[in-house]
Each structure stands twice: as C-alpha cells, then as structure tokens.
PDB file of N, CA and C in Angstrom:
ATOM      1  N   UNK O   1       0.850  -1.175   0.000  1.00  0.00           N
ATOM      2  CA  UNK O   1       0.000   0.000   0.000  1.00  0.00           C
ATOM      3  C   UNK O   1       0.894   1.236   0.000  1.00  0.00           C
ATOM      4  N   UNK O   2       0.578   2.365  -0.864  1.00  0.00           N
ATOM      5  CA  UNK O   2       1.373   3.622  -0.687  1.00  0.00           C
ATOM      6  C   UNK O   2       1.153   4.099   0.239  1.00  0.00           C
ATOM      7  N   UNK O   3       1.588   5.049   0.317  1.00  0.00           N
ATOM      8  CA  UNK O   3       1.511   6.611   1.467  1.00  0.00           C
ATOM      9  C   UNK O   3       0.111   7.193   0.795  1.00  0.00           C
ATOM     10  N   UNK O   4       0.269   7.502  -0.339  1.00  0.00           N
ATOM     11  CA  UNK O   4      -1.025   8.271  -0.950  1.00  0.00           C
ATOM     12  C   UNK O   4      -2.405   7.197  -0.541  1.00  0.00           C
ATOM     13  N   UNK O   5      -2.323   6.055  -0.809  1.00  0.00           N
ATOM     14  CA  UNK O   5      -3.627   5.122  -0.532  1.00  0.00           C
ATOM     15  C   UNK O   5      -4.034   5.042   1.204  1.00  0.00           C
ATOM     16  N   UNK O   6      -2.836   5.182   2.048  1.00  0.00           N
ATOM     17  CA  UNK O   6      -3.330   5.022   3.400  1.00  0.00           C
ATOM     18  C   UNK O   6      -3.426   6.585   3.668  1.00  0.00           C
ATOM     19  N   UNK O   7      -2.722   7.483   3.062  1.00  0.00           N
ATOM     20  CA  UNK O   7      -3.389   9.134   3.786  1.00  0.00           C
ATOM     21  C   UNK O   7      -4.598   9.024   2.997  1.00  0.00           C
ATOM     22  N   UNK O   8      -5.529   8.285   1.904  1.00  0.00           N
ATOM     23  CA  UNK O   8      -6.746   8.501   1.601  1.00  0.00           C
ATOM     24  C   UNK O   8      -7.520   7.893   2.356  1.00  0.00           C
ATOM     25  N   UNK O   9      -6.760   6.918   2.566  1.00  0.00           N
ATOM     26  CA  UNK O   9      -8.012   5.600   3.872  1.00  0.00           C
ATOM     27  C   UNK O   9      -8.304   6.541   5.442  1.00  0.00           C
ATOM     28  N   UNK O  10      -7.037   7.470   6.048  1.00  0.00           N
ATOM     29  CA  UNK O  10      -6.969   8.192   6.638  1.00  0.00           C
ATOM     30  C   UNK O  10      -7.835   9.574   6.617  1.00  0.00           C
ATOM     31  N   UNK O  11      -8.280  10.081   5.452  1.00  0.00           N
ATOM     32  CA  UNK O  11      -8.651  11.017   5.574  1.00  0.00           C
ATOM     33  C   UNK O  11     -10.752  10.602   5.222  1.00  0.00           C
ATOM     34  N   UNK O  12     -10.752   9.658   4.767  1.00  0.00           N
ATOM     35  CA  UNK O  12     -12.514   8.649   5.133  1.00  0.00           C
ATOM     36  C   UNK O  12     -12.706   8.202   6.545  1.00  0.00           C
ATOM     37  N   UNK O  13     -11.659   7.865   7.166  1.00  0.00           N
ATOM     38  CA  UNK O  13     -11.532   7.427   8.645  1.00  0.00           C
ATOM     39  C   UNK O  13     -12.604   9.099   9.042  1.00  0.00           C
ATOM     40  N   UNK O  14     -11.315  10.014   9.071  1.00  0.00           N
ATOM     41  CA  UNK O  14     -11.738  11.114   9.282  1.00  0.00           C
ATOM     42  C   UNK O  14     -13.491  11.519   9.265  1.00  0.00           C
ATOM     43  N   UNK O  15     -14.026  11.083   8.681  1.00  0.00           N
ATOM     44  CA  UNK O  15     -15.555  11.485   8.179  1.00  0.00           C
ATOM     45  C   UNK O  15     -16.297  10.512   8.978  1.00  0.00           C
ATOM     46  N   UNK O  16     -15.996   9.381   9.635  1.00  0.00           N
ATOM     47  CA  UNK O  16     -16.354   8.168  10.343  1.00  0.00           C
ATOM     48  C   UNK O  16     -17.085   9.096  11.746  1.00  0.00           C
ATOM     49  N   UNK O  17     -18.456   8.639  12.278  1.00  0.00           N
ATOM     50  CA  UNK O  17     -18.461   8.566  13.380  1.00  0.00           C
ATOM     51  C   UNK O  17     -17.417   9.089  14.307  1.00  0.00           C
ATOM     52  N   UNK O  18     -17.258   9.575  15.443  1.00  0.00           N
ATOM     53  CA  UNK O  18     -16.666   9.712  16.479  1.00  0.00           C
ATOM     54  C   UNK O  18     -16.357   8.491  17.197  1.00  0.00           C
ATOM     55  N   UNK O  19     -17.227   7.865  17.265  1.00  0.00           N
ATOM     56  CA  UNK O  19     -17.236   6.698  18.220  1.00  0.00           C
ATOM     57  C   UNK O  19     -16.591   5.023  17.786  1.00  0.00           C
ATOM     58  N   UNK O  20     -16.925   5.003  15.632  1.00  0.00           N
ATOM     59  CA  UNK O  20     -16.034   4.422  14.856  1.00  0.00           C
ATOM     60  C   UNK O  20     -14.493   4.948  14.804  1.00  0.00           C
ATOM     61  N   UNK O  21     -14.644   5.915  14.619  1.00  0.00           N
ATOM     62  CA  UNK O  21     -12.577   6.672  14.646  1.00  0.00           C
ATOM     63  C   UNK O  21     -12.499   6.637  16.140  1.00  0.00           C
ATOM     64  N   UNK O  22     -12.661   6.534  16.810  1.00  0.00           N
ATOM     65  CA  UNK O  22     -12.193   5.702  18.197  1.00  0.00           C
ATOM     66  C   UNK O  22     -11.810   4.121  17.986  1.00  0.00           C
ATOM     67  N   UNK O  23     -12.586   3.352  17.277  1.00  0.00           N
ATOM     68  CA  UNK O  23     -12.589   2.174  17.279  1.00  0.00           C
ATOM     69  C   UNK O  23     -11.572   1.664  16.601  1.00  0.00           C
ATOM     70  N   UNK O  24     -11.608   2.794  15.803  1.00  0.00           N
ATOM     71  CA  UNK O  24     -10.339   2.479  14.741  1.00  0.00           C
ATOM     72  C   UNK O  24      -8.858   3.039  15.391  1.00  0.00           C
ATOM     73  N   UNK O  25      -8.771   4.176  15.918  1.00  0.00           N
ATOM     74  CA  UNK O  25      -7.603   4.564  16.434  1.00  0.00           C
ATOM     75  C   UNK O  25      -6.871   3.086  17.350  1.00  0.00           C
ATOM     76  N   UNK O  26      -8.311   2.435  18.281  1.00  0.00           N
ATOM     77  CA  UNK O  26      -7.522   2.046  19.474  1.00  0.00           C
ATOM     78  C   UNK O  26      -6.951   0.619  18.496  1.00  0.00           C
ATOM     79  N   UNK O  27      -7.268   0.117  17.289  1.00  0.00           N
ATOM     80  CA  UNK O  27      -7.441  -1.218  17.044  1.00  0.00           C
ATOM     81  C   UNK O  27      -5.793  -0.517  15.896  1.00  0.00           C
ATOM     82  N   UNK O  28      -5.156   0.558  15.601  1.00  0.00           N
ATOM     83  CA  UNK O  28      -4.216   1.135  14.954  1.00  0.00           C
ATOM     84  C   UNK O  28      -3.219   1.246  16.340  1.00  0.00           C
ATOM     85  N   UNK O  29      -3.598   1.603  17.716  1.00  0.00           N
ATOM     86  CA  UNK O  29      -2.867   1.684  18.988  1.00  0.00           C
ATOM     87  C   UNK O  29      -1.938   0.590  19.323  1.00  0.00           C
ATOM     88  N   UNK O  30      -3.393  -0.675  19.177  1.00  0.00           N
ATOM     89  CA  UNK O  30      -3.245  -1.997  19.439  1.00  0.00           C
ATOM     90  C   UNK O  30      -1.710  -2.836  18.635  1.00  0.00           C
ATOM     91  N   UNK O  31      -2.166  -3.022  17.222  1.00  0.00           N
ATOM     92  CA  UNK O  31      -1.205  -3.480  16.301  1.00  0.00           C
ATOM     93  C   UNK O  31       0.352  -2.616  16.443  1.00  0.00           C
ATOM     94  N   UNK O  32       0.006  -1.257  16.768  1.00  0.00           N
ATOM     95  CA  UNK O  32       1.659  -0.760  16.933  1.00  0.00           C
ATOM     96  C   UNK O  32       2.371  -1.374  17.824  1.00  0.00           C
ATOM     97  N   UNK O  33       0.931  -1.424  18.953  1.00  0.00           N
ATOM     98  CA  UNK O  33       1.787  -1.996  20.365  1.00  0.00           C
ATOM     99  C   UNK O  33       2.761  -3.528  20.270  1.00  0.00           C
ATOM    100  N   UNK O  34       1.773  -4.255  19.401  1.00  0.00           N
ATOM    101  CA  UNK O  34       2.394  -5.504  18.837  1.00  0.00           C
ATOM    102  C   UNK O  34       4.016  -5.387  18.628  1.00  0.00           C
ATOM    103  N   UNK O  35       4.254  -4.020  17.419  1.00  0.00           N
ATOM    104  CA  UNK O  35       5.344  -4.022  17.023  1.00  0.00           C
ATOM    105  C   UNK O  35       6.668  -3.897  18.134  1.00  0.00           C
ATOM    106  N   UNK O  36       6.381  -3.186  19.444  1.00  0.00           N
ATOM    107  CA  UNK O  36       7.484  -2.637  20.256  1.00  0.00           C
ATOM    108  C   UNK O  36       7.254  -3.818  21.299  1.00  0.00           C
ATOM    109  N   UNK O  37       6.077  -4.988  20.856  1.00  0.00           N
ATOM    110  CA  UNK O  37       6.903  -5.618  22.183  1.00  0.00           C
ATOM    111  C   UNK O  37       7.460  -7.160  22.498  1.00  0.00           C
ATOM    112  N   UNK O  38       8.473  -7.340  22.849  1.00  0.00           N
ATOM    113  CA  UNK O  38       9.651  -8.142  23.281  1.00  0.00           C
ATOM    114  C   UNK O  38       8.557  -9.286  23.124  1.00  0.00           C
ATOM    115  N   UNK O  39       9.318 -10.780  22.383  1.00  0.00           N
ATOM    116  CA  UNK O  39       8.951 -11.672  21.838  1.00  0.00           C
ATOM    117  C   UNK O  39       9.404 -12.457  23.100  1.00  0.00           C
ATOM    118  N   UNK O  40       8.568 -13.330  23.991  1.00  0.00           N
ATOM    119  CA  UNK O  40       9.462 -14.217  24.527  1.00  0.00           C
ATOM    120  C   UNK O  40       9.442 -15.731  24.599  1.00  0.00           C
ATOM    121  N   UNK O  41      10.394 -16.312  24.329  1.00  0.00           N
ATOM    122  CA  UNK O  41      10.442 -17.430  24.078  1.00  0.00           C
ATOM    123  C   UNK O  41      10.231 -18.647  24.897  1.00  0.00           C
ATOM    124  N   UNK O  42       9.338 -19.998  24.936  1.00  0.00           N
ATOM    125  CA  UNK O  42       8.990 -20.532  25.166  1.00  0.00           C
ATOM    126  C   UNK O  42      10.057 -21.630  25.575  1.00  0.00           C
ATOM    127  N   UNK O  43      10.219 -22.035  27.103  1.00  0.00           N
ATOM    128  CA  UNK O  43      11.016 -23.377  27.007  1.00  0.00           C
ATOM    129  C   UNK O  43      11.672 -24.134  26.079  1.00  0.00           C
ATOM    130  N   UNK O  44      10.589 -24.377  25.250  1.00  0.00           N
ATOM    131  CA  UNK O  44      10.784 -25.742  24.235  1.00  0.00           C
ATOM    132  C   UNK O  44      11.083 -25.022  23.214  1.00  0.00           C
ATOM    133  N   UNK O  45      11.077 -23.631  22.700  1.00  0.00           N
ATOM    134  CA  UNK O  45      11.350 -23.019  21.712  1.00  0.00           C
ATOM    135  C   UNK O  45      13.033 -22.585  21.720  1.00  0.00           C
ATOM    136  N   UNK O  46      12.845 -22.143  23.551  1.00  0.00           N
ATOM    137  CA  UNK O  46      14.597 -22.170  23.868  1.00  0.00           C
ATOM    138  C   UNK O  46      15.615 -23.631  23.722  1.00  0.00           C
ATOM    139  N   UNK O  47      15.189 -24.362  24.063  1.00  0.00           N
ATOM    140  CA  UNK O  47      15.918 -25.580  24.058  1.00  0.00           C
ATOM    141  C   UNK O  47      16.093 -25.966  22.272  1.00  0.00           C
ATOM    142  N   UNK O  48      15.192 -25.975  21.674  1.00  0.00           N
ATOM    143  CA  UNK O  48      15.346 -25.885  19.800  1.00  0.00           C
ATOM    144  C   UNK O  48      16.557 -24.941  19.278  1.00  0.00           C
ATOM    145  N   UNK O  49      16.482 -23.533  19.868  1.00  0.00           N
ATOM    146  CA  UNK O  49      17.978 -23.039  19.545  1.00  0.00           C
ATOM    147  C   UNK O  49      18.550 -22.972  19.648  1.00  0.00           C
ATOM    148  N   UNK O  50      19.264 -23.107  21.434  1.00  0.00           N
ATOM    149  CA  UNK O  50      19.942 -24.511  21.736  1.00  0.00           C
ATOM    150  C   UNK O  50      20.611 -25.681  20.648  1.00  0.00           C
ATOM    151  N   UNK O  51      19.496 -26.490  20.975  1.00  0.00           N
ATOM    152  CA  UNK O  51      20.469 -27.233  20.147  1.00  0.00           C
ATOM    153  C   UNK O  51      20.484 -27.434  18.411  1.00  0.00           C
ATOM    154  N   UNK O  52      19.848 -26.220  18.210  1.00  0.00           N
ATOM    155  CA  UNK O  52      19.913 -25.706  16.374  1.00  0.00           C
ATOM    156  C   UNK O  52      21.737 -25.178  16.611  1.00  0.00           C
ATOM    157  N   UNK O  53      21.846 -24.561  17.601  1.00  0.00           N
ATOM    158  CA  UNK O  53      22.934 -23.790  17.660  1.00  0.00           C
ATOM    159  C   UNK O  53      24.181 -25.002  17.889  1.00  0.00           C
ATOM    160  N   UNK O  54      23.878 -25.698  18.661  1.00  0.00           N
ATOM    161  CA  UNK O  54      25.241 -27.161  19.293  1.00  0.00           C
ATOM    162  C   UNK O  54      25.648 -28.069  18.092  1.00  0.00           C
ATOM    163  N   UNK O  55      24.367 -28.060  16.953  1.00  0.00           N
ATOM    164  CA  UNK O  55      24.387 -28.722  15.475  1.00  0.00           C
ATOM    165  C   UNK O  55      25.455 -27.662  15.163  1.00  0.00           C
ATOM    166  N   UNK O  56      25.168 -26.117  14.983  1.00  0.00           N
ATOM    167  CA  UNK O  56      26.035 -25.476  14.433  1.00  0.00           C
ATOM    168  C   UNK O  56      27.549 -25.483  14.455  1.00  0.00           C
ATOM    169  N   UNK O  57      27.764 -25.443  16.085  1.00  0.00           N
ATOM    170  CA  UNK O  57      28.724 -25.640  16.619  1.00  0.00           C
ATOM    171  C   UNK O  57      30.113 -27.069  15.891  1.00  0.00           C
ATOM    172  N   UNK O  58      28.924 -27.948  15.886  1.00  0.00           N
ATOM    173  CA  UNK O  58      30.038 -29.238  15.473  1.00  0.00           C
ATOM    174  C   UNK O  58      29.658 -29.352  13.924  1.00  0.00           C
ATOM    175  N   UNK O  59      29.259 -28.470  13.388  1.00  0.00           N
ATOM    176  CA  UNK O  59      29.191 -28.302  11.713  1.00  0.00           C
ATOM    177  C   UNK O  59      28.492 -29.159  11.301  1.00  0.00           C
ATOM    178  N   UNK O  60      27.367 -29.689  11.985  1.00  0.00           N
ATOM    179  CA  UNK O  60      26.378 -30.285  11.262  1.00  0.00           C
ATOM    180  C   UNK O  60      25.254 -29.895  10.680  1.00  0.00           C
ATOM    181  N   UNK O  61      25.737 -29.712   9.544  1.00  0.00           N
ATOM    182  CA  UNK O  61      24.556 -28.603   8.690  1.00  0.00           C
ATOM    183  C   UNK O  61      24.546 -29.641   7.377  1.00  0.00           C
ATOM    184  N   UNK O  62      23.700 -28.934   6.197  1.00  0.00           N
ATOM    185  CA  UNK O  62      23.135 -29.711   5.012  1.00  0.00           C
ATOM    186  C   UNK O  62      24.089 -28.492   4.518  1.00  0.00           C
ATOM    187  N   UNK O  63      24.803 -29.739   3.098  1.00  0.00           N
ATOM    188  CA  UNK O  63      25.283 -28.536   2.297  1.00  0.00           C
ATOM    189  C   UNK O  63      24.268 -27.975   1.390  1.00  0.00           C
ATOM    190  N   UNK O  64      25.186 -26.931   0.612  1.00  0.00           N
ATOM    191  CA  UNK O  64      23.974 -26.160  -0.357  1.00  0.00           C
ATOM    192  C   UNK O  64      23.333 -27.491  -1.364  1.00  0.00           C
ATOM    193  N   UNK O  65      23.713 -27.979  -1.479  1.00  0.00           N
ATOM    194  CA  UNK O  65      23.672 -29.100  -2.801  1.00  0.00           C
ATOM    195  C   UNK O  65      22.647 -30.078  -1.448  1.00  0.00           C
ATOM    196  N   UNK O  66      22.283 -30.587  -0.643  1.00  0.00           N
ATOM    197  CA  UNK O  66      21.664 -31.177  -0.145  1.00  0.00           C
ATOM    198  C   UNK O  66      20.480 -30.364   0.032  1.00  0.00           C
ATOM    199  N   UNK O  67      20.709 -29.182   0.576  1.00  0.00           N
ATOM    200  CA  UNK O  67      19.133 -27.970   0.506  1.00  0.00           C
ATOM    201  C   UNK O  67      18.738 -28.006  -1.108  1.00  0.00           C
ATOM    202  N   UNK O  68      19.515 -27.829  -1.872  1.00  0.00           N
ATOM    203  CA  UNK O  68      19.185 -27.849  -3.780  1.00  0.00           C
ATOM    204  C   UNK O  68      18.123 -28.826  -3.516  1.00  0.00           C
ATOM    205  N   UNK O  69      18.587 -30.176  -3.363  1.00  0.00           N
ATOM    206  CA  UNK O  69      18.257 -31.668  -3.880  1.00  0.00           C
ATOM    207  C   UNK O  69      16.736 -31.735  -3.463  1.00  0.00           C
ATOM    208  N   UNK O  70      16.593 -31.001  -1.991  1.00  0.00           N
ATOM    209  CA  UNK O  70      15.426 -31.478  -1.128  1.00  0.00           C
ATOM    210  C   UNK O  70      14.268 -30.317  -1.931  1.00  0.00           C
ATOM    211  N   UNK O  71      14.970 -28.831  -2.089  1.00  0.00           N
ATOM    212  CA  UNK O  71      13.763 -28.069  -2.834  1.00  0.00           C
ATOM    213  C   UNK O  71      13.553 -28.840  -4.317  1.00  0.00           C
ATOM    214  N   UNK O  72      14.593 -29.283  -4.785  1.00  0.00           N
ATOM    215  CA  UNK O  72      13.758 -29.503  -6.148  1.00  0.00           C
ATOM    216  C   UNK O  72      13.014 -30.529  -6.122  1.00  0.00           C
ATOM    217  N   UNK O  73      13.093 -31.394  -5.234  1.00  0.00           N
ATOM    218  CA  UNK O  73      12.441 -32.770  -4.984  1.00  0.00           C
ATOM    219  C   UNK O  73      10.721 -32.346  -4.832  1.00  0.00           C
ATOM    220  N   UNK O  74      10.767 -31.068  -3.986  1.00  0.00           N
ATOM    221  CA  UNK O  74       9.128 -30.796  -3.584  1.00  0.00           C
ATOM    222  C   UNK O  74       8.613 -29.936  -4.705  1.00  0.00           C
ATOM    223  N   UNK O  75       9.677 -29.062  -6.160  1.00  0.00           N
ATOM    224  CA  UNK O  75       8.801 -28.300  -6.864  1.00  0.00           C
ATOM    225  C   UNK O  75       8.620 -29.503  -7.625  1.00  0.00           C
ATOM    226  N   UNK O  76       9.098 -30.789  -8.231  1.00  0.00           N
ATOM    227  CA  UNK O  76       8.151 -31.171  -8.872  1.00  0.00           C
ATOM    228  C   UNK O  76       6.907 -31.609  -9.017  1.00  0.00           C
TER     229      UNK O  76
END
C-alpha cells in the first residue's frame, strides 16, 4: 500500500463517526503496540535453539547441494 492510498483511507476514517474513529484509532494503537513488544520465548522453543545452535557448533549442517536436492524434490 502507498503513502497516498493510506493518507486517503486516513482522511474517510476522518468522516467516520466519532465513536467508529475511536474504534479504529484504538485497534491502529493496538497493532503498533504488537510491534514494540519483546517476543518471549517458550522453554521448548529455547531448548530448539539450543540445540539448532550445538548442530552449528560441530558443523552439522546440510550442504547447499543437499538444501538444492530437497527443494527440487518438492517443486516437482
């Protein structure tokens, strides 16, 4: 979406009810708030990067040619 399409969606907001452009501000409040806040991670989500990371550590990874093999296997 541009700048020009959301300052137009912005300026119909504008013409809304009082009590709709409330509804809308707090539900625009809401989603920002989403953005600023701290993700935290779950036990079992910690222990996964963990040991995603201990794989890393002792170089057990897929080479590029093994990631190749497995995507082309699923586009056909």
């Amino acid at each position: 979406m541009t700048k020009e399409q959301i300052n137009s969606v912005l300026d119909r907001v504008r013409n809304w009810s009082p009590a709709r452009q409330e509804d809308a501000a707090l539900m625009l409040l809401a989603m920002e708030a989403q953005n600023c806040a701290s993700y935290r991670l779950s036990d079992d989500e910690r222990a996964d990067i963990e040991a995603a990371l201990e794989e890393l550590a002792r170089d057990e990874v897929a080479s590029d040619k093994d990631v190749a093999e497995v995507f082309n296997r699923f586009r056909r």
